[in-house]
Short mmCIF file of C-alpha atoms in Angstrom, two decimals:
data_model
loop_
_atom_site.label_atom_id
_atom_site.label_comp_id
_atom_site.label_asym_id
_atom_site.label_seq_id
_atom_site.Cartn_x
_atom_site.Cartn_y
_atom_site.Cartn_z
CA MET A 1 213.73 -3.89 27.50
CA LYS A 2 210.13 -4.11 26.80
CA ILE A 3 210.35 -3.76 23.30
CA LEU A 4 212.27 -6.70 22.88
CA LYS A 5 209.91 -8.74 24.74
CA TYR A 6 207.47 -7.27 22.55
CA LEU A 7 209.21 -8.42 19.49
CA LEU A 8 209.99 -11.75 20.61
CA VAL A 9 206.41 -12.50 22.06
CA PHE A 10 204.80 -11.25 18.68
CA ALA A 11 206.92 -13.63 16.67
CA VAL A 12 205.52 -16.20 18.55
CA LEU A 13 201.96 -15.74 19.38
CA ALA A 14 201.02 -14.04 16.09
CA THR A 15 200.62 -17.90 15.10
CA ILE A 16 199.02 -19.60 18.13
CA GLY A 17 195.26 -19.60 16.85
CA SER A 18 193.35 -18.17 13.86
CA GLY A 19 190.08 -17.69 12.67
CA CYS A 20 189.97 -21.18 10.66
CA LYS A 21 191.68 -24.38 10.89
CA LYS A 22 193.82 -23.77 7.70
CA THR A 23 195.88 -21.61 9.33
CA LEU A 24 196.25 -23.87 12.50
CA GLU A 25 197.66 -26.66 10.25
CA GLU A 26 200.14 -24.53 8.44
CA SER A 27 201.51 -22.72 11.60
CA PRO A 28 205.32 -22.85 11.43
CA TYR A 29 205.51 -22.28 15.06
CA SER A 30 203.31 -25.25 16.25
CA PHE A 31 206.03 -26.50 18.50
CA TYR A 32 205.30 -23.58 20.85
CA SER A 33 202.86 -24.69 23.43
CA PRO A 34 200.46 -22.89 25.48
CA ASN A 35 201.42 -24.77 28.03
CA ASN A 36 204.77 -23.99 28.37
CA LEU A 37 204.47 -20.44 27.44
CA TYR A 38 202.12 -19.23 30.10
CA LYS A 39 203.77 -20.02 33.76
CA THR A 40 204.89 -16.73 35.27
CA GLN A 41 203.56 -13.24 35.44
CA ALA A 42 206.14 -11.98 32.99
CA ASP A 43 204.98 -14.72 30.53
CA ALA A 44 201.38 -13.28 31.05
CA GLU A 45 202.46 -9.69 30.63
CA ALA A 46 204.46 -10.43 27.68
CA ALA A 47 201.64 -11.99 25.92
CA ILE A 48 199.17 -9.42 26.21
CA THR A 49 201.81 -6.81 25.04
CA GLY A 50 202.32 -9.09 22.05
CA LEU A 51 198.69 -8.35 21.35
CA TYR A 52 198.98 -4.79 20.65
CA GLY A 53 201.67 -5.15 18.21
CA ILE A 54 199.36 -6.90 15.99
CA LEU A 55 197.69 -3.62 15.56
CA GLU A 56 200.29 -2.00 13.75
CA GLY A 57 201.17 -4.96 11.46
CA TRP A 58 200.11 -5.85 8.24
CA SER A 59 196.70 -7.07 9.20
CA PHE A 60 195.65 -3.50 10.43
CA PHE A 61 197.31 0.06 10.46
CA LYS A 62 200.59 -0.87 8.38
CA ALA A 63 198.15 -0.68 5.20
CA PRO A 64 194.73 -2.76 5.46
CA ILE A 65 192.50 -0.59 7.33
CA LEU A 66 193.79 2.57 5.61
CA PHE A 67 193.29 1.15 2.19
CA SER A 68 189.97 -0.57 2.73
CA GLU A 69 187.64 0.86 5.24
CA ASP A 70 189.09 4.22 5.79
CA ALA A 71 189.63 4.74 2.11
CA ASP A 72 185.92 3.93 1.25
CA HIS A 73 183.98 7.07 2.10
CA ASP A 74 183.24 10.47 0.89
CA HIS A 75 186.16 12.42 2.19
CA ILE A 76 188.91 10.71 0.67
CA VAL A 77 190.44 10.64 -2.76
CA GLY A 78 193.51 10.04 -4.68
CA PRO A 79 195.03 8.84 -7.77
CA VAL A 80 193.01 6.28 -9.75
CA TRP A 81 195.88 3.85 -9.86
CA ASN A 82 195.62 3.67 -5.92
CA PHE A 83 191.59 3.82 -5.90
CA SER A 84 190.67 1.53 -8.85
CA SER A 85 189.98 -1.34 -6.71
CA GLN A 86 189.16 -1.31 -3.06
CA GLY A 87 188.81 2.61 -3.25
CA ALA A 88 186.32 1.98 -6.07
CA GLY A 89 184.35 -0.61 -3.83
CA ALA A 90 186.00 -3.80 -5.26
CA TYR A 91 187.02 -5.12 -1.75
CA ASP A 92 187.42 -8.76 -3.06
CA GLN A 93 190.30 -7.52 -4.89
CA TYR A 94 192.05 -6.18 -1.98
CA TRP A 95 194.38 -8.68 -0.15
CA GLY A 96 194.08 -6.58 3.25
CA VAL A 97 190.42 -7.38 3.65
CA ALA A 98 191.20 -11.19 4.16
CA SER A 99 194.34 -9.94 6.32
CA MET A 100 192.01 -8.15 8.45
CA TRP A 101 189.88 -10.90 9.10
CA GLN A 102 192.53 -13.28 9.93
CA GLY A 103 193.89 -10.66 12.24
CA LEU A 104 190.97 -10.19 14.14
CA TYR A 105 190.52 -13.79 14.74
CA ASN A 106 193.97 -14.05 15.65
CA ILE A 107 193.74 -11.42 18.37
CA SER A 108 190.48 -13.32 19.49
CA ALA A 109 192.28 -16.77 19.61
CA GLN A 110 195.05 -15.35 21.60
CA VAL A 111 192.77 -13.85 24.15
CA ASN A 112 191.24 -17.15 24.61
CA THR A 113 194.26 -18.87 25.32
CA ILE A 114 195.34 -15.75 27.81
CA LEU A 115 191.85 -16.23 29.61
CA GLU A 116 192.28 -19.83 29.82
CA LYS A 117 195.82 -19.71 31.16
CA VAL A 118 196.26 -16.43 33.17
CA PRO A 119 194.02 -17.36 36.19
CA GLY A 120 195.94 -20.13 37.14
CA ILE A 121 199.28 -17.87 37.22
CA THR A 122 200.48 -16.51 40.48
CA PHE A 123 200.87 -12.72 40.16
CA ALA A 124 202.76 -10.21 42.44
CA ALA A 125 199.46 -8.48 43.13
CA ASP A 126 195.60 -9.05 41.85
CA SER A 127 195.36 -5.62 40.44
CA ILE A 128 197.99 -6.84 37.97
CA LYS A 129 196.29 -10.07 37.16
CA ASN A 130 193.10 -8.11 36.84
CA ARG A 131 194.54 -5.64 34.46
CA VAL A 132 195.79 -8.55 32.19
CA MET A 133 192.65 -10.29 32.01
CA GLY A 134 190.87 -6.72 31.49
CA GLU A 135 193.03 -5.78 28.59
CA ALA A 136 192.41 -9.47 27.02
CA TYR A 137 188.60 -8.88 27.41
CA PHE A 138 188.89 -5.45 25.88
CA LEU A 139 190.89 -6.64 22.82
CA ARG A 140 188.57 -9.41 22.32
CA GLY A 141 185.53 -6.93 22.26
CA TRP A 142 187.36 -4.68 20.11
CA SER A 143 187.98 -7.48 17.63
CA TYR A 144 184.25 -8.56 17.43
CA PHE A 145 183.22 -4.98 17.06
CA ASN A 146 185.10 -4.59 14.26
CA LEU A 147 183.85 -8.15 12.71
CA VAL A 148 180.49 -7.66 13.15
CA ARG A 149 180.89 -3.65 11.76
CA LEU A 150 182.76 -4.71 8.76
CA TRP A 151 181.17 -8.28 7.80
CA GLY A 152 178.07 -8.45 9.83
CA PRO A 153 176.85 -12.14 11.11
CA VAL A 154 180.29 -13.94 11.88
CA PRO A 155 181.59 -17.03 13.85
CA VAL A 156 182.02 -16.29 17.47
CA ARG A 157 184.86 -18.34 18.94
CA LEU A 158 185.31 -18.07 22.61
CA VAL A 159 187.38 -21.42 22.78
CA ASN A 160 189.93 -22.39 20.69
CA VAL A 161 189.77 -25.51 18.59
CA THR A 162 192.97 -27.56 19.00
CA THR A 163 191.65 -31.09 17.81
CA GLY A 164 188.39 -32.26 15.63
CA SER A 165 186.47 -29.63 13.60
CA ALA A 166 186.89 -26.04 13.81
CA ASP A 167 183.78 -25.48 11.75
CA LYS A 168 181.39 -22.82 13.32
CA ALA A 169 178.53 -21.15 12.10
CA ARG A 170 177.68 -17.54 12.08
CA SER A 171 176.22 -15.80 14.81
CA SER A 172 173.57 -13.23 14.34
CA VAL A 173 174.54 -9.63 14.53
CA ALA A 174 172.30 -9.17 17.80
CA ASP A 175 174.58 -12.03 19.18
CA VAL A 176 177.68 -10.70 18.39
CA TYR A 177 176.87 -7.64 19.86
CA SER A 178 175.81 -9.27 23.05
CA GLN A 179 179.11 -11.05 22.89
CA VAL A 180 180.99 -7.57 22.38
CA ILE A 181 179.29 -5.86 25.45
CA ALA A 182 179.73 -8.53 27.76
CA ASP A 183 183.55 -8.69 27.09
CA LEU A 184 183.97 -4.85 27.30
CA THR A 185 181.81 -4.65 30.52
CA GLN A 186 183.88 -7.22 32.04
CA ALA A 187 187.04 -5.19 30.84
CA GLU A 188 185.31 -2.13 32.31
CA LYS A 189 185.49 -3.95 35.84
CA LEU A 190 188.78 -5.36 35.62
CA LEU A 191 190.91 -2.25 33.84
CA PRO A 192 192.49 0.24 36.15
CA ARG A 193 192.00 3.87 35.46
CA LYS A 194 194.34 5.87 33.27
CA LYS A 195 196.19 7.52 36.29
CA SER A 196 196.37 4.36 38.33
CA PRO A 197 199.52 3.13 39.44
CA PHE A 198 198.81 -0.20 38.22
CA ALA A 199 198.06 0.90 34.84
CA GLY A 200 199.63 -0.46 31.95
CA ALA A 201 202.49 0.90 29.67
CA PRO A 202 201.42 3.84 27.19
CA GLY A 203 198.70 2.21 24.43
CA SER A 204 197.46 -0.11 26.92
CA ALA A 205 193.45 -0.44 27.31
CA THR A 206 192.30 1.39 30.35
CA GLN A 207 188.81 1.63 32.23
CA GLY A 208 188.25 4.81 30.42
CA ALA A 209 189.00 3.12 26.99
CA ALA A 210 186.64 0.48 27.71
CA LYS A 211 183.77 2.79 28.64
CA ALA A 212 184.69 4.79 25.65
CA LEU A 213 184.39 1.89 23.48
CA LEU A 214 181.27 0.96 25.06
CA ALA A 215 179.74 4.14 24.28
CA LYS A 216 180.60 3.84 20.72
CA VAL A 217 179.03 0.31 20.63
CA TYR A 218 175.71 1.22 21.87
CA LEU A 219 175.73 4.45 19.64
CA THR A 220 176.38 2.19 16.58
CA MET A 221 173.76 -0.04 17.58
CA ALA A 222 171.51 2.83 18.31
CA SER A 223 171.98 4.50 15.21
CA GLY A 224 171.73 1.35 13.22
CA ALA A 225 167.96 0.75 14.52
CA ALA A 226 166.93 4.35 14.70
CA SER A 227 164.45 5.81 11.67
CA GLY A 228 164.56 9.40 10.52
CA SER A 229 166.60 11.53 8.13
CA VAL A 230 170.34 12.99 8.28
CA LYS A 231 171.26 16.25 6.16
CA VAL A 232 174.74 15.63 4.57
CA ARG A 233 176.99 18.08 2.71
CA GLY A 234 178.47 16.56 -0.31
CA GLY A 235 177.75 15.64 -3.86
CA THR A 236 179.89 17.06 -6.91
CA ASP A 237 178.50 20.59 -5.97
CA ASN A 238 179.12 20.38 -2.15
CA ALA A 239 175.54 21.25 -1.73
CA TYR A 240 173.37 20.12 1.41
CA TYR A 241 170.97 16.92 0.69
CA THR A 242 168.57 15.33 2.96
CA PHE A 243 168.57 11.35 3.06
CA SER A 244 166.34 9.03 4.28
CA LYS A 245 168.12 6.41 6.50
CA ASP A 246 167.83 2.82 5.78
CA LEU A 247 167.60 0.17 8.71
CA VAL A 248 170.59 -1.31 8.89
CA ALA A 249 170.31 -4.91 8.26
CA GLY A 250 170.91 -7.30 11.64
CA TYR A 251 169.70 -4.39 13.90
CA GLU A 252 166.09 -4.88 13.67
CA GLY A 253 164.19 -5.01 17.11
CA MET A 254 167.00 -3.27 18.86
CA ASP A 255 165.69 -0.50 21.10
CA SER A 256 167.23 2.59 19.59
CA LYS A 257 166.03 4.75 22.50
CA SER A 258 167.28 2.78 25.23
CA LEU A 259 170.69 2.10 23.32
CA PHE A 260 171.30 6.00 22.87
CA ALA A 261 170.84 6.66 26.43
CA LYS A 262 173.21 3.88 27.33
CA ALA A 263 175.97 5.67 24.80
CA ARG A 264 175.00 8.99 26.46
CA ASP A 265 175.63 7.46 30.24
CA LYS A 266 178.53 5.73 29.18
CA ALA A 267 180.04 8.62 27.36
CA GLN A 268 179.16 10.77 30.64
CA GLU A 269 181.24 8.43 32.68
CA VAL A 270 184.12 9.29 30.74
CA ILE A 271 183.58 12.85 30.94
CA SER A 272 182.80 12.72 34.66
CA SER A 273 186.06 10.53 35.18
CA GLY A 274 188.18 14.09 34.64
CA ASP A 275 190.81 11.93 33.31
CA TYR A 276 190.80 13.21 29.83
CA SER A 277 190.74 16.53 28.43
CA LEU A 278 190.88 17.98 25.00
CA GLN A 279 194.19 19.65 23.83
CA GLN A 280 194.20 23.43 23.78
CA THR A 281 194.91 23.55 19.98
CA TYR A 282 193.80 20.89 17.38
CA MET A 283 197.63 20.68 15.98
CA GLY A 284 198.23 20.10 19.72
CA ILE A 285 197.16 16.62 19.44
CA TRP A 286 199.41 15.25 16.72
CA GLY A 287 203.37 15.08 16.23
CA ARG A 288 206.01 13.11 18.27
CA ALA A 289 206.23 15.80 21.03
CA ASN A 290 202.30 15.06 21.96
CA LYS A 291 202.06 11.48 21.98
CA ASN A 292 199.78 9.94 24.77
CA ASN A 293 198.57 13.49 25.38
CA ALA A 294 195.69 14.05 27.97
CA GLU A 295 193.16 13.96 24.71
CA MET A 296 193.93 10.29 23.61
CA ILE A 297 192.12 7.48 25.56
CA TRP A 298 193.66 4.80 23.27
CA GLU A 299 196.50 4.96 20.68
CA PHE A 300 198.85 2.36 19.75
CA GLN A 301 202.57 2.79 20.08
CA THR A 302 205.30 2.94 17.56
CA GLN A 303 209.04 3.07 17.15
CA ASP A 304 210.99 4.95 14.69
CA ASN A 305 212.79 3.50 11.77
CA SER A 306 211.86 -0.02 12.69
CA SER A 307 208.96 -2.74 11.78
CA TYR A 308 207.42 -1.09 14.48
CA GLY A 309 206.88 1.92 12.53
CA THR A 310 203.99 3.09 10.68
CA TYR A 311 203.56 4.35 7.14
CA LEU A 312 201.02 7.11 8.04
CA GLN A 313 203.04 10.08 7.00
CA TYR A 314 204.02 7.82 3.86
CA TRP A 315 200.23 7.47 3.15
CA TYR A 316 198.68 10.65 3.79
CA SER A 317 201.24 13.52 3.87
CA SER A 318 202.17 15.91 0.92
CA PRO A 319 204.67 14.27 -1.26
CA TYR A 320 207.20 17.10 0.04
CA TYR A 321 206.56 16.41 3.47
CA GLY A 322 207.45 12.95 3.47
CA GLY A 323 204.26 11.93 1.48
CA THR A 324 203.65 10.07 -1.71
CA SER A 325 200.33 11.13 -2.99
CA TYR A 326 198.58 7.83 -2.40
CA MET A 327 195.65 9.79 -1.03
CA TRP A 328 194.49 13.33 0.15
CA MET A 329 191.40 15.21 1.63
CA ALA A 330 188.39 15.29 -0.69
CA GLN A 331 187.52 19.11 -2.27
CA ASN A 332 184.14 18.57 -0.48
CA LEU A 333 185.39 18.29 3.00
CA TYR A 334 187.99 20.86 2.73
CA ASP A 335 185.15 23.34 1.38
CA SER A 336 183.29 22.22 4.32
CA TYR A 337 185.82 24.12 6.85
CA GLN A 338 185.07 27.54 7.93
CA GLN A 339 188.01 29.65 6.74
CA GLN A 340 189.35 30.14 10.43
CA ASP A 341 188.73 26.61 11.57
CA ASP A 342 192.12 25.31 12.86
CA ARG A 343 191.76 21.90 11.23
CA ALA A 344 191.91 23.45 7.90
CA LEU A 345 194.04 26.79 8.60
CA ASN A 346 196.93 24.85 10.27
CA GLY A 347 195.80 21.23 9.87
CA VAL A 348 196.41 21.09 6.15
CA PHE A 349 199.65 21.87 4.22
CA HIS A 350 199.24 24.94 2.38
CA GLN A 351 202.93 25.78 0.93
CA TYR A 352 205.31 23.23 -0.33
CA PHE A 353 208.69 23.60 -2.49
CA MET A 354 208.93 21.04 -5.55
CA TYR A 355 210.80 21.01 -8.73
CA GLY A 356 212.63 24.38 -7.75
CA ALA A 357 209.14 26.24 -7.50
CA TRP A 358 207.21 27.20 -4.28
CA MET A 359 203.08 25.88 -4.60
CA PHE A 360 200.28 26.87 -2.43
CA TYR A 361 196.76 25.57 -1.66
CA PRO A 362 194.19 26.75 -2.22
CA LEU A 363 193.68 28.95 -5.35
CA ARG A 364 191.00 30.82 -3.42
CA ASP A 365 193.28 31.64 -0.87
CA SER A 366 196.02 33.13 -2.58
CA SER A 367 196.36 36.39 -0.79
CA LEU A 368 197.16 33.95 2.44
CA TYR A 369 199.45 31.68 0.91
CA SER A 370 201.06 33.00 -2.40
CA ALA A 371 203.84 34.84 -0.58
CA ALA A 372 206.42 32.00 0.06
CA PRO A 373 209.78 32.38 2.19
CA GLY A 374 212.63 34.42 1.14
CA GLY A 375 210.76 36.58 -0.50
CA ASN A 376 209.58 34.37 -3.48
CA THR A 377 205.97 33.70 -4.66
CA ALA A 378 204.22 30.55 -4.69
CA LYS A 379 202.14 29.71 -7.39
CA PHE A 380 199.05 27.56 -7.60
CA TYR A 381 199.56 24.43 -10.05
CA THR A 382 196.43 22.48 -10.85
CA SER A 383 198.36 19.16 -11.07
CA TYR A 384 199.20 19.73 -7.40
CA SER A 385 196.07 21.25 -5.98
CA HIS A 386 195.29 18.81 -3.30
CA PRO A 387 194.64 19.26 0.51
CA PHE A 388 197.11 17.03 2.33
CA THR A 389 196.33 16.67 6.26
CA LYS A 390 199.39 17.25 8.68
CA LYS A 391 197.87 14.74 11.20
CA TYR A 392 200.52 12.23 10.72
CA TRP A 393 203.43 14.50 9.65
CA ILE A 394 206.44 13.99 11.97
CA GLY A 395 207.81 17.35 11.19
CA THR A 396 207.34 20.52 13.63
CA SER A 397 205.84 23.83 12.75
CA SER A 398 209.52 25.55 12.17
CA GLU A 399 210.12 23.32 9.34
CA ILE A 400 207.05 24.44 7.38
CA GLY A 401 208.31 26.57 4.69
CA SER A 402 211.82 25.55 4.49
CA ALA A 403 213.01 24.40 0.82
CA ALA A 404 215.39 22.03 2.56
CA THR A 405 212.61 19.66 4.21
CA SER A 406 212.35 16.35 2.99
CA THR A 407 211.48 13.49 5.25
CA ASN A 408 211.24 9.90 4.52
CA GLY A 409 207.53 8.80 5.19
CA GLY A 410 207.98 5.19 5.72
CA LEU A 411 208.04 3.23 9.39
CA ARG A 412 208.14 6.24 11.28
CA ASP A 413 207.03 6.60 15.17
CA VAL A 414 203.59 8.03 14.27
CA ASN A 415 200.86 6.73 16.66
CA PHE A 416 197.41 6.26 15.41
CA PRO A 417 194.73 7.19 17.79
CA LEU A 418 191.89 4.69 18.11
CA LEU A 419 189.88 6.43 20.75
CA ARG A 420 190.29 9.97 22.01
CA TYR A 421 188.31 12.30 24.23
CA ALA A 422 186.94 14.79 21.46
CA ASP A 423 184.90 11.46 19.93
CA VAL A 424 183.48 10.77 23.48
CA LEU A 425 182.11 14.34 23.64
CA LEU A 426 180.66 14.36 20.04
CA MET A 427 179.05 10.63 20.94
CA TYR A 428 177.75 12.21 24.05
CA ALA A 429 176.17 14.93 22.07
CA GLU A 430 174.61 12.97 19.77
CA ALA A 431 173.56 10.31 22.36
CA ALA A 432 171.95 12.94 24.40
CA ASN A 433 170.03 14.35 21.19
CA GLU A 434 168.56 11.10 20.16
CA ALA A 435 167.78 9.69 23.68
CA GLY A 436 165.35 12.76 24.05
CA SER A 437 163.48 14.73 21.87
CA GLY A 438 166.32 17.01 20.67
CA PRO A 439 169.17 19.01 22.00
CA GLY A 440 169.57 20.35 25.34
CA ALA A 441 171.97 22.58 26.85
CA ASP A 442 174.21 19.66 27.88
CA ALA A 443 174.32 18.27 24.21
CA TYR A 444 175.21 21.87 22.76
CA SER A 445 178.21 21.93 25.35
CA ALA A 446 179.59 18.88 24.52
CA LEU A 447 179.42 19.71 20.88
CA ASN A 448 180.61 23.43 21.21
CA GLN A 449 183.58 22.18 23.14
CA VAL A 450 185.17 20.60 20.08
CA ARG A 451 184.03 23.45 17.70
CA GLU A 452 185.34 25.93 19.72
CA ARG A 453 188.63 24.29 19.99
CA SER A 454 188.83 24.41 16.24
CA LEU A 455 187.67 28.22 16.26
CA GLU A 456 184.34 27.54 14.95
CA GLN A 457 181.49 29.51 15.78
CA ASP A 458 178.85 27.85 18.37
CA THR A 459 175.77 26.90 17.54
CA SER A 460 172.09 26.78 19.05
CA GLY A 461 168.79 26.59 18.26
CA LEU A 462 168.50 23.41 15.98
CA ASN A 463 165.96 20.68 16.12
CA GLN A 464 166.67 16.85 16.53
CA GLN A 465 167.42 16.42 12.95
CA ASP A 466 169.34 19.50 12.05
CA PHE A 467 171.24 18.73 15.34
CA ARG A 468 171.91 14.82 14.35
CA SER A 469 173.09 16.28 10.84
CA LEU A 470 175.48 18.76 12.59
CA VAL A 471 177.10 16.04 14.64
CA LEU A 472 177.92 14.18 11.96
CA GLU A 473 179.08 16.90 9.85
CA GLU A 474 181.60 17.92 12.86
CA ARG A 475 182.49 14.12 13.28
CA GLY A 476 183.68 14.23 9.38
CA LYS A 477 185.90 17.07 10.09
CA GLU A 478 187.26 16.59 13.24
CA PHE A 479 188.17 12.61 12.84
CA TYR A 480 189.18 12.97 9.03
CA GLN A 481 191.39 9.57 8.30
CA GLU A 482 190.80 8.18 11.87
CA ASN A 483 188.90 5.45 10.61
CA ASN A 484 185.35 6.78 11.59
CA ARG A 485 183.69 8.28 8.48
CA ARG A 486 182.65 5.12 6.69
CA PHE A 487 181.30 3.41 9.98
CA ASP A 488 179.33 6.97 10.66
CA LEU A 489 177.86 6.74 7.42
CA ILE A 490 176.78 2.96 7.50
CA ARG A 491 175.61 3.19 11.17
CA TRP A 492 173.39 5.93 10.02
CA GLY A 493 171.88 4.05 7.02
CA ILE A 494 173.24 6.37 4.57
CA PHE A 495 176.34 5.43 3.03
CA THR A 496 175.20 4.38 -0.20
CA GLN A 497 172.90 7.47 -0.86
CA VAL A 498 175.75 9.69 0.15
CA MET A 499 178.48 7.90 -1.93
CA ASN A 500 176.19 7.91 -4.84
CA GLN A 501 175.49 11.30 -4.65
CA VAL A 502 178.91 11.93 -5.14
CA GLY A 503 179.28 9.50 -8.02
CA THR A 504 182.74 10.26 -9.59
CA MET A 505 185.42 12.41 -7.47
CA GLU A 506 188.51 13.32 -9.70
CA ASN A 507 188.00 10.28 -11.84
CA VAL A 508 187.55 7.81 -8.68
CA ILE A 509 184.41 5.97 -8.61
CA LYS A 510 182.56 6.42 -5.40
CA THR A 511 178.91 4.72 -6.38
CA ARG A 512 177.94 2.28 -4.19
CA SER A 513 175.29 -0.52 -3.86
CA LYS A 514 174.03 -2.95 -1.06
CA LYS A 515 176.67 -5.41 -1.55
CA ASN A 516 179.27 -2.70 -0.51
CA LEU A 517 177.79 -2.39 3.14
CA LEU A 518 179.70 -5.28 4.29
CA PHE A 519 182.94 -6.79 3.10
CA PRO A 520 183.35 -10.43 1.33
CA ILE A 521 184.26 -13.28 3.86
CA PRO A 522 187.48 -14.50 2.59
CA GLN A 523 187.50 -17.46 0.29
CA SER A 524 190.26 -19.33 2.73
CA GLU A 525 187.41 -18.96 5.41
CA ILE A 526 184.57 -20.08 3.28
CA ASN A 527 186.60 -23.19 1.86
CA ALA A 528 187.88 -24.00 5.46
CA ASN A 529 184.66 -23.76 7.45
CA LYS A 530 181.70 -26.11 6.18
CA LEU A 531 179.36 -23.98 8.35
CA ILE A 532 180.02 -20.60 7.22
CA GLY A 533 176.98 -20.95 5.09
CA GLY A 534 177.95 -18.80 2.07
CA ASN A 535 179.65 -15.23 1.50
CA ASN A 536 177.72 -12.02 1.97
CA PHE A 537 175.38 -10.49 -0.07
CA GLY A 538 176.61 -9.92 -3.50
CA TRP A 539 180.10 -11.32 -3.03
#
């Protein structure tokens, strides 16, 4: 079975190569040599399959990404005991930051070996070899895209060091992006389309995924280098505030207009391919029955009740529906949804049964949710007045309102969306607005497709700044806890302003300073790499 191959290969490959020489020296699996591991097509396919296993592990989506970058924005909050360190901006106090650094370089090192060994292997068809090589380039591009967004200038390692010094100086932000673009462009050429008979298993990178990720790369560079202002709804009063954006460090000299045009064009290629479409309803994206649907461009795969399950339901769902109250949607985000918006109407838990009583949320909608099943009356309790998302819940709509429903949230088969078609549409809308002098019919069409699906009203007649602001707001509502919000605020140069306008939320510290724009480089890397040149600002 493919999953068994996945398990065995991951155990071997997760220890071959790393971001610094320390791990190379300590590897307990050093007796496995790439020379005897990469001999057949099956070896190569197993190697590339194993790389995807790293994504759902303890370097990324088991916890580190969810508790660092995706817990560090204005739309998420939780108990102080969970948000007292990384959730309050003290990234150096969270082990997961170093784990992500190591995981990203681990992927890169394994890709380097694949790119070295696979060309010499005989395959049944060139199309299969191209796919394996394309997936490798894609995953290395994805890894360095995350490294440069989280840590800024970083060492770029395209060849694994087996003897001698592994010291490596940082490359500039611009040079890292050049490598990201080179890798993803090569991936785009080699990878098959989603519906090709040569496409990999569900969760594998495709040509559409490479194009979509390239669009995101260009958009990140373009917005980082742009000037202007952005209007954001937030603060403790949930009012609209206009912030003048800061030029993002490292993006100086980049041609913002040209990059926005590249982002627009690459997103258009995904749209024109016809390989993807929006699900008819927002909740039709989520749940076991909707895995790998037409909207999903790239999502990592999971297996229920195994080490290849995730804790997404455990961290995010209502405590009654398999969750544990680690984090929940901030009130300012919930209040930004129109009442008929499906993302709030059906995408949030409104009734649950705890401690022998029915409860409902929110208080303002008591007329909608106070009538509980069985003729009971639900009450509003301040202690449980939190909006919990249904995105990562594995139950079904028929279970809502059942007092017997109680699901173990740990290690479940809940896939995580890394790229979906709604993202491409909103990237297109944003890029088209910025590449020109304001929104045209094409930009409105892309934006309104996403809004209409969630039953929001269409919009028109906006100037460039207002359209920019609306797209950013729409991204916040559409991609809650999909690892986008922090990156969106940082690339637009308004992260510290938005967070400081919030200040403190439910006793969680949201104030941020310049040091919070980048994560600290792990001390182990600084100790091992003599050319790293010290840590990021403030760390």
